[in-house]
PDB file of N, CA and C in Angstrom:
ATOM      1  N   ASN O   1      35.439  -0.142 -12.899  1.00 48.00           N
ATOM      2  CA  ASN O   1      34.902  -0.062 -11.546  1.00 48.00           C
ATOM      3  C   ASN O   1      34.076  -1.314 -11.280  1.00 48.00           C
ATOM      4  N   GLN O   2      34.494  -2.059 -10.324  1.00 49.00           N
ATOM      5  CA  GLN O   2      33.862  -3.340 -10.010  1.00 49.00           C
ATOM      6  C   GLN O   2      32.415  -3.165  -9.521  1.00 49.00           C
ATOM      7  N   HIS O   3      32.163  -2.099  -8.793  1.00 49.00           N
ATOM      8  CA  HIS O   3      30.822  -1.885  -8.240  1.00 49.00           C
ATOM      9  C   HIS O   3      29.788  -1.616  -9.321  1.00 49.00           C
ATOM     10  N   ALA O   4      30.208  -1.023 -10.414  1.00 51.00           N
ATOM     11  CA  ALA O   4      29.268  -0.672 -11.475  1.00 51.00           C
ATOM     12  C   ALA O   4      28.722  -1.910 -12.165  1.00 51.00           C
ATOM     13  N   THR O   5      29.529  -2.976 -12.238  1.00 50.00           N
ATOM     14  CA  THR O   5      29.087  -4.168 -12.960  1.00 50.00           C
ATOM     15  C   THR O   5      28.326  -5.138 -12.068  1.00 50.00           C
ATOM     16  N   SER O   6      28.598  -5.131 -10.774  1.00 49.00           N
ATOM     17  CA  SER O   6      27.882  -6.058  -9.902  1.00 49.00           C
ATOM     18  C   SER O   6      26.448  -5.575  -9.722  1.00 49.00           C
ATOM     19  N   SER O   7      25.533  -6.516  -9.794  1.00 53.00           N
ATOM     20  CA  SER O   7      24.130  -6.112  -9.656  1.00 53.00           C
ATOM     21  C   SER O   7      23.793  -6.017  -8.175  1.00 53.00           C
ATOM     22  N   THR O   8      23.137  -4.950  -7.819  1.00 53.00           N
ATOM     23  CA  THR O   8      22.707  -4.805  -6.432  1.00 53.00           C
ATOM     24  C   THR O   8      21.301  -5.372  -6.324  1.00 53.00           C
ATOM     25  N   PRO O   9      21.021  -6.068  -5.248  1.00 54.00           N
ATOM     26  CA  PRO O   9      19.664  -6.622  -5.114  1.00 54.00           C
ATOM     27  C   PRO O   9      18.633  -5.501  -5.072  1.00 54.00           C
ATOM     28  N   ALA O  10      17.537  -5.720  -5.738  1.00 63.00           N
ATOM     29  CA  ALA O  10      16.474  -4.710  -5.755  1.00 63.00           C
ATOM     30  C   ALA O  10      15.902  -4.584  -4.353  1.00 63.00           C
ATOM     31  N   THR O  11      15.705  -3.368  -3.923  1.00 66.00           N
ATOM     32  CA  THR O  11      15.103  -3.187  -2.602  1.00 66.00           C
ATOM     33  C   THR O  11      13.615  -3.491  -2.722  1.00 66.00           C
ATOM     34  N   PRO O  12      13.104  -4.296  -1.817  1.00 66.00           N
ATOM     35  CA  PRO O  12      11.676  -4.641  -1.906  1.00 66.00           C
ATOM     36  C   PRO O  12      10.806  -3.413  -1.680  1.00 66.00           C
ATOM     37  N   GLU O  13       9.644  -3.433  -2.288  1.00 73.00           N
ATOM     38  CA  GLU O  13       8.687  -2.343  -2.080  1.00 73.00           C
ATOM     39  C   GLU O  13       8.303  -2.337  -0.606  1.00 73.00           C
ATOM     40  N   PRO O  14       8.170  -1.149  -0.015  1.00 74.00           N
ATOM     41  CA  PRO O  14       7.735  -1.131   1.384  1.00 74.00           C
ATOM     42  C   PRO O  14       6.332  -1.725   1.509  1.00 74.00           C
ATOM     43  N   THR O  15       6.114  -2.421   2.586  1.00 82.00           N
ATOM     44  CA  THR O  15       4.808  -3.028   2.818  1.00 82.00           C
ATOM     45  C   THR O  15       3.771  -1.928   2.970  1.00 82.00           C
ATOM     46  N   PRO O  16       2.643  -2.049   2.272  1.00 87.00           N
ATOM     47  CA  PRO O  16       1.605  -1.018   2.439  1.00 87.00           C
ATOM     48  C   PRO O  16       1.119  -0.971   3.885  1.00 87.00           C
ATOM     49  N   ILE O  17       0.641   0.169   4.280  1.00 92.00           N
ATOM     50  CA  ILE O  17       0.106   0.316   5.635  1.00 92.00           C
ATOM     51  C   ILE O  17      -1.189  -0.488   5.713  1.00 92.00           C
ATOM     52  N   ASP O  18      -1.313  -1.275   6.750  1.00 95.00           N
ATOM     53  CA  ASP O  18      -2.479  -2.135   6.935  1.00 95.00           C
ATOM     54  C   ASP O  18      -3.762  -1.306   7.045  1.00 95.00           C
ATOM     55  N   GLU O  19      -4.777  -1.697   6.270  1.00 95.00           N
ATOM     56  CA  GLU O  19      -6.054  -0.950   6.263  1.00 95.00           C
ATOM     57  C   GLU O  19      -6.706  -0.925   7.646  1.00 95.00           C
ATOM     58  N   ASP O  20      -6.618  -2.037   8.379  1.00 96.00           N
ATOM     59  CA  ASP O  20      -7.197  -2.070   9.731  1.00 96.00           C
ATOM     60  C   ASP O  20      -6.493  -1.067  10.637  1.00 96.00           C
ATOM     61  N   ALA O  21      -5.170  -0.973  10.484  1.00 96.00           N
ATOM     62  CA  ALA O  21      -4.416  -0.002  11.286  1.00 96.00           C
ATOM     63  C   ALA O  21      -4.873   1.409  10.950  1.00 96.00           C
ATOM     64  N   ILE O  22      -5.058   1.684   9.649  1.00 96.00           N
ATOM     65  CA  ILE O  22      -5.520   3.010   9.230  1.00 96.00           C
ATOM     66  C   ILE O  22      -6.899   3.294   9.819  1.00 96.00           C
ATOM     67  N   ASP O  23      -7.798   2.306   9.760  1.00 96.00           N
ATOM     68  CA  ASP O  23      -9.145   2.489  10.318  1.00 96.00           C
ATOM     69  C   ASP O  23      -9.086   2.758  11.824  1.00 96.00           C
ATOM     70  N   ASN O  24      -8.255   1.993  12.533  1.00 96.00           N
ATOM     71  CA  ASN O  24      -8.124   2.192  13.981  1.00 96.00           C
ATOM     72  C   ASN O  24      -7.609   3.590  14.294  1.00 96.00           C
ATOM     73  N   VAL O  25      -6.607   4.016  13.527  1.00 96.00           N
ATOM     74  CA  VAL O  25      -6.038   5.347  13.742  1.00 96.00           C
ATOM     75  C   VAL O  25      -7.074   6.414  13.419  1.00 96.00           C
ATOM     76  N   LYS O  26      -7.832   6.203  12.320  1.00 96.00           N
ATOM     77  CA  LYS O  26      -8.871   7.175  11.938  1.00 96.00           C
ATOM     78  C   LYS O  26      -9.912   7.318  13.042  1.00 96.00           C
ATOM     79  N   ASP O  27     -10.323   6.194  13.629  1.00 95.00           N
ATOM     80  CA  ASP O  27     -11.306   6.245  14.717  1.00 95.00           C
ATOM     81  C   ASP O  27     -10.771   7.079  15.875  1.00 95.00           C
ATOM     82  N   GLY O  28      -9.530   6.814  16.262  1.00 94.00           N
ATOM     83  CA  GLY O  28      -8.920   7.587  17.341  1.00 94.00           C
ATOM     84  C   GLY O  28      -8.760   9.045  16.962  1.00 94.00           C
ATOM     85  N   ALA O  29      -8.352   9.278  15.720  1.00 94.00           N
ATOM     86  CA  ALA O  29      -8.126  10.643  15.238  1.00 94.00           C
ATOM     87  C   ALA O  29      -9.423  11.440  15.218  1.00 94.00           C
ATOM     88  N   ALA O  30     -10.511  10.795  14.830  1.00 93.00           N
ATOM     89  CA  ALA O  30     -11.804  11.484  14.764  1.00 93.00           C
ATOM     90  C   ALA O  30     -12.184  12.018  16.143  1.00 93.00           C
ATOM     91  N   GLY O  31     -11.957  11.213  17.166  1.00 91.00           N
ATOM     92  CA  GLY O  31     -12.249  11.647  18.525  1.00 91.00           C
ATOM     93  C   GLY O  31     -11.373  12.806  18.955  1.00 91.00           C
ATOM     94  N   ILE O  32     -10.096  12.729  18.592  1.00 90.00           N
ATOM     95  CA  ILE O  32      -9.160  13.799  18.952  1.00 90.00           C
ATOM     96  C   ILE O  32      -9.522  15.096  18.231  1.00 90.00           C
ATOM     97  N   ILE O  33      -9.794  14.994  16.932  1.00 87.00           N
ATOM     98  CA  ILE O  33     -10.092  16.187  16.135  1.00 87.00           C
ATOM     99  C   ILE O  33     -11.412  16.819  16.567  1.00 87.00           C
ATOM    100  N   SER O  34     -12.381  15.989  16.951  1.00 86.00           N
ATOM    101  CA  SER O  34     -13.694  16.523  17.335  1.00 86.00           C
ATOM    102  C   SER O  34     -13.615  17.389  18.590  1.00 86.00           C
ATOM    103  N   THR O  35     -12.579  17.207  19.397  1.00 83.00           N
ATOM    104  CA  THR O  35     -12.441  18.040  20.596  1.00 83.00           C
ATOM    105  C   THR O  35     -12.024  19.459  20.243  1.00 83.00           C
ATOM    106  N   ALA O  36     -11.439  19.634  19.053  1.00 80.00           N
ATOM    107  CA  ALA O  36     -10.962  20.945  18.577  1.00 80.00           C
ATOM    108  C   ALA O  36      -9.956  21.561  19.539  1.00 80.00           C
ATOM    109  N   ALA O  37      -9.251  20.716  20.273  1.00 84.00           N
ATOM    110  CA  ALA O  37      -8.324  21.212  21.288  1.00 84.00           C
ATOM    111  C   ALA O  37      -6.878  21.280  20.803  1.00 84.00           C
ATOM    112  N   TYR O  38      -6.644  20.885  19.565  1.00 88.00           N
ATOM    113  CA  TYR O  38      -5.274  20.782  19.078  1.00 88.00           C
ATOM    114  C   TYR O  38      -5.055  21.572  17.795  1.00 88.00           C
ATOM    115  N   THR O  39      -3.839  22.061  17.618  1.00 89.00           N
ATOM    116  CA  THR O  39      -3.445  22.630  16.325  1.00 89.00           C
ATOM    117  C   THR O  39      -3.137  21.462  15.392  1.00 89.00           C
ATOM    118  N   LYS O  40      -2.992  21.743  14.100  1.00 88.00           N
ATOM    119  CA  LYS O  40      -2.666  20.668  13.161  1.00 88.00           C
ATOM    120  C   LYS O  40      -1.306  20.038  13.476  1.00 88.00           C
ATOM    121  N   ALA O  41      -0.353  20.834  13.931  1.00 92.00           N
ATOM    122  CA  ALA O  41       0.965  20.288  14.292  1.00 92.00           C
ATOM    123  C   ALA O  41       0.837  19.328  15.478  1.00 92.00           C
ATOM    124  N   GLU O  42       0.027  19.704  16.452  1.00 94.00           N
ATOM    125  CA  GLU O  42      -0.196  18.827  17.608  1.00 94.00           C
ATOM    126  C   GLU O  42      -0.950  17.570  17.189  1.00 94.00           C
ATOM    127  N   LEU O  43      -1.901  17.744  16.269  1.00 94.00           N
ATOM    128  CA  LEU O  43      -2.637  16.582  15.770  1.00 94.00           C
ATOM    129  C   LEU O  43      -1.695  15.594  15.097  1.00 94.00           C
ATOM    130  N   LEU O  44      -0.730  16.108  14.330  1.00 95.00           N
ATOM    131  CA  LEU O  44       0.212  15.217  13.655  1.00 95.00           C
ATOM    132  C   LEU O  44       0.951  14.361  14.681  1.00 95.00           C
ATOM    133  N   ASP O  45       1.368  14.964  15.787  1.00 95.00           N
ATOM    134  CA  ASP O  45       2.016  14.198  16.855  1.00 95.00           C
ATOM    135  C   ASP O  45       1.072  13.137  17.412  1.00 95.00           C
ATOM    136  N   GLN O  46      -0.176  13.529  17.632  1.00 95.00           N
ATOM    137  CA  GLN O  46      -1.167  12.602  18.184  1.00 95.00           C
ATOM    138  C   GLN O  46      -1.425  11.427  17.238  1.00 95.00           C
ATOM    139  N   ILE O  47      -1.579  11.733  15.949  1.00 96.00           N
ATOM    140  CA  ILE O  47      -1.942  10.696  14.980  1.00 96.00           C
ATOM    141  C   ILE O  47      -0.761   9.759  14.726  1.00 96.00           C
ATOM    142  N   THR O  48       0.448  10.302  14.605  1.00 96.00           N
ATOM    143  CA  THR O  48       1.599   9.409  14.413  1.00 96.00           C
ATOM    144  C   THR O  48       1.779   8.530  15.653  1.00 96.00           C
ATOM    145  N   TYR O  49       1.414   9.052  16.821  1.00 96.00           N
ATOM    146  CA  TYR O  49       1.477   8.256  18.044  1.00 96.00           C
ATOM    147  C   TYR O  49       0.462   7.108  17.987  1.00 96.00           C
ATOM    148  N   LEU O  50      -0.711   7.372  17.419  1.00 96.00           N
ATOM    149  CA  LEU O  50      -1.699   6.300  17.252  1.00 96.00           C
ATOM    150  C   LEU O  50      -1.146   5.215  16.334  1.00 96.00           C
ATOM    151  N   PHE O  51      -0.459   5.615  15.263  1.00 96.00           N
ATOM    152  CA  PHE O  51       0.164   4.624  14.379  1.00 96.00           C
ATOM    153  C   PHE O  51       1.231   3.830  15.125  1.00 96.00           C
ATOM    154  N   HIS O  52       1.922   4.484  16.047  1.00 95.00           N
ATOM    155  CA  HIS O  52       2.939   3.806  16.856  1.00 95.00           C
ATOM    156  C   HIS O  52       2.297   2.643  17.619  1.00 95.00           C
ATOM    157  N   HIS O  53       1.078   2.841  18.098  1.00 94.00           N
ATOM    158  CA  HIS O  53       0.345   1.775  18.794  1.00 94.00           C
ATOM    159  C   HIS O  53      -0.043   0.647  17.848  1.00 94.00           C
ATOM    160  N   GLU O  54      -0.072   0.931  16.541  1.00 95.00           N
ATOM    161  CA  GLU O  54      -0.377  -0.093  15.541  1.00 95.00           C
ATOM    162  C   GLU O  54       0.921  -0.730  15.015  1.00 95.00           C
ATOM    163  N   SER O  55       2.012  -0.513  15.738  1.00 95.00           N
ATOM    164  CA  SER O  55       3.329  -1.086  15.413  1.00 95.00           C
ATOM    165  C   SER O  55       3.985  -0.493  14.174  1.00 95.00           C
ATOM    166  N   TYR O  56       3.748   0.784  13.934  1.00 96.00           N
ATOM    167  CA  TYR O  56       4.450   1.495  12.865  1.00 96.00           C
ATOM    168  C   TYR O  56       5.340   2.555  13.505  1.00 96.00           C
ATOM    169  N   ALA O  57       6.483   2.805  12.887  1.00 96.00           N
ATOM    170  CA  ALA O  57       7.386   3.840  13.400  1.00 96.00           C
ATOM    171  C   ALA O  57       6.753   5.208  13.176  1.00 96.00           C
ATOM    172  N   SER O  58       6.635   5.988  14.232  1.00 93.00           N
ATOM    173  CA  SER O  58       5.977   7.291  14.104  1.00 93.00           C
ATOM    174  C   SER O  58       6.798   8.282  13.288  1.00 93.00           C
ATOM    175  N   ASP O  59       8.078   7.953  13.030  1.00 95.00           N
ATOM    176  CA  ASP O  59       8.894   8.843  12.197  1.00 95.00           C
ATOM    177  C   ASP O  59       9.057   8.322  10.765  1.00 95.00           C
ATOM    178  N   ASP O  60       8.333   7.247  10.427  1.00 95.00           N
ATOM    179  CA  ASP O  60       8.349   6.713   9.057  1.00 95.00           C
ATOM    180  C   ASP O  60       7.683   7.742   8.136  1.00 95.00           C
ATOM    181  N   PRO O  61       8.350   8.151   7.055  1.00 96.00           N
ATOM    182  CA  PRO O  61       7.755   9.168   6.166  1.00 96.00           C
ATOM    183  C   PRO O  61       6.377   8.780   5.633  1.00 96.00           C
ATOM    184  N   ARG O  62       6.144   7.483   5.399  1.00 96.00           N
ATOM    185  CA  ARG O  62       4.821   7.044   4.925  1.00 96.00           C
ATOM    186  C   ARG O  62       3.770   7.255   6.007  1.00 96.00           C
ATOM    187  N   ILE O  63       4.138   7.004   7.248  1.00 97.00           N
ATOM    188  CA  ILE O  63       3.205   7.186   8.369  1.00 97.00           C
ATOM    189  C   ILE O  63       2.893   8.668   8.551  1.00 97.00           C
ATOM    190  N   ILE O  64       3.911   9.508   8.418  1.00 96.00           N
ATOM    191  CA  ILE O  64       3.687  10.953   8.537  1.00 96.00           C
ATOM    192  C   ILE O  64       2.765  11.430   7.416  1.00 96.00           C
ATOM    193  N   ALA O  65       3.009  10.957   6.191  1.00 97.00           N
ATOM    194  CA  ALA O  65       2.169  11.354   5.050  1.00 97.00           C
ATOM    195  C   ALA O  65       0.731  10.872   5.240  1.00 97.00           C
ATOM    196  N   GLU O  66       0.571   9.624   5.671  1.00 97.00           N
ATOM    197  CA  GLU O  66      -0.774   9.076   5.891  1.00 97.00           C
ATOM    198  C   GLU O  66      -1.465   9.811   7.037  1.00 97.00           C
ATOM    199  N   SER O  67      -0.722  10.148   8.071  1.00 97.00           N
ATOM    200  CA  SER O  67      -1.289  10.892   9.202  1.00 97.00           C
ATOM    201  C   SER O  67      -1.794  12.253   8.744  1.00 97.00           C
ATOM    202  N   ARG O  68      -1.005  12.927   7.911  1.00 97.00           N
ATOM    203  CA  ARG O  68      -1.435  14.235   7.385  1.00 97.00           C
ATOM    204  C   ARG O  68      -2.697  14.090   6.545  1.00 97.00           C
ATOM    205  N   ARG O  69      -2.763  13.021   5.746  1.00 97.00           N
ATOM    206  CA  ARG O  69      -3.935  12.793   4.900  1.00 97.00           C
ATOM    207  C   ARG O  69      -5.175  12.585   5.781  1.00 97.00           C
ATOM    208  N   ILE O  70      -5.039  11.786   6.813  1.00 96.00           N
ATOM    209  CA  ILE O  70      -6.154  11.526   7.732  1.00 96.00           C
ATOM    210  C   ILE O  70      -6.599  12.829   8.403  1.00 96.00           C
ATOM    211  N   ILE O  71      -5.636  13.615   8.864  1.00 94.00           N
ATOM    212  CA  ILE O  71      -5.967  14.888   9.519  1.00 94.00           C
ATOM    213  C   ILE O  71      -6.732  15.790   8.558  1.00 94.00           C
ATOM    214  N   ASP O  72      -6.225  15.930   7.335  1.00 94.00           N
ATOM    215  CA  ASP O  72      -6.891  16.800   6.357  1.00 94.00           C
ATOM    216  C   ASP O  72      -8.307  16.325   6.066  1.00 94.00           C
ATOM    217  N   GLU O  73      -8.454  15.008   5.904  1.00 95.00           N
ATOM    218  CA  GLU O  73      -9.772  14.439   5.598  1.00 95.00           C
ATOM    219  C   GLU O  73     -10.754  14.692   6.742  1.00 95.00           C
ATOM    220  N   LEU O  74     -10.327  14.394   7.964  1.00 93.00           N
ATOM    221  CA  LEU O  74     -11.219  14.552   9.116  1.00 93.00           C
ATOM    222  C   LEU O  74     -11.454  16.024   9.448  1.00 93.00           C
ATOM    223  N   TRP O  75     -10.435  16.845   9.256  1.00 89.00           N
ATOM    224  CA  TRP O  75     -10.549  18.290   9.506  1.00 89.00           C
ATOM    225  C   TRP O  75     -11.599  18.876   8.571  1.00 89.00           C
ATOM    226  N   GLN O  76     -11.517  18.487   7.290  1.00 92.00           N
ATOM    227  CA  GLN O  76     -12.468  18.981   6.291  1.00 92.00           C
ATOM    228  C   GLN O  76     -13.889  18.537   6.648  1.00 92.00           C
ATOM    229  N   ALA O  77     -14.030  17.286   7.041  1.00 90.00           N
ATOM    230  CA  ALA O  77     -15.348  16.763   7.416  1.00 90.00           C
ATOM    231  C   ALA O  77     -15.908  17.546   8.603  1.00 90.00           C
ATOM    232  N   ARG O  78     -15.042  17.874   9.552  1.00 87.00           N
ATOM    233  CA  ARG O  78     -15.480  18.624  10.729  1.00 87.00           C
ATOM    234  C   ARG O  78     -15.926  20.033  10.346  1.00 87.00           C
ATOM    235  N   LEU O  79     -15.184  20.668   9.444  1.00 87.00           N
ATOM    236  CA  LEU O  79     -15.563  22.012   8.989  1.00 87.00           C
ATOM    237  C   LEU O  79     -16.912  21.988   8.279  1.00 87.00           C
ATOM    238  N   GLU O  80     -17.110  20.964   7.453  1.00 89.00           N
ATOM    239  CA  GLU O  80     -18.391  20.842   6.741  1.00 89.00           C
ATOM    240  C   GLU O  80     -19.524  20.615   7.724  1.00 89.00           C
ATOM    241  N   GLN O  81     -19.255  19.831   8.765  1.00 86.00           N
ATOM    242  CA  GLN O  81     -20.267  19.556   9.791  1.00 86.00           C
ATOM    243  C   GLN O  81     -20.642  20.847  10.524  1.00 86.00           C
ATOM    244  N   GLN O  82     -19.649  21.673  10.811  1.00 82.00           N
ATOM    245  CA  GLN O  82     -19.907  22.938  11.509  1.00 82.00           C
ATOM    246  C   GLN O  82     -20.680  23.911  10.630  1.00 82.00           C
ATOM    247  N   ALA O  83     -20.497  23.803   9.320  1.00 84.00           N
ATOM    248  CA  ALA O  83     -21.135  24.744   8.391  1.00 84.00           C
ATOM    249  C   ALA O  83     -22.619  24.455   8.209  1.00 84.00           C
ATOM    250  N   THR O  84     -23.057  23.266   8.587  1.00 81.00           N
ATOM    251  CA  THR O  84     -24.473  22.918   8.380  1.00 81.00           C
ATOM    252  C   THR O  84     -25.320  23.343   9.565  1.00 81.00           C
TER     253      THR O  84
END
């Protein structure tokens, strides 16, 4: 089989998400989450949309994962704030 012997070029590692973009999205997300007007599913749409403004594809699996992480982090912080 000819394909088995030919070397395929290594796919480059995906570029990490820019820290400034993450910070910008977090700032926007904090404002959205503080309103308590959204479910987590709606927040995911909102946060991936913020990443879209930072020139990332809102359907990129890394963006979705990072958006979920941001939501969980800010959601937890908000719950702790309410508990005090």
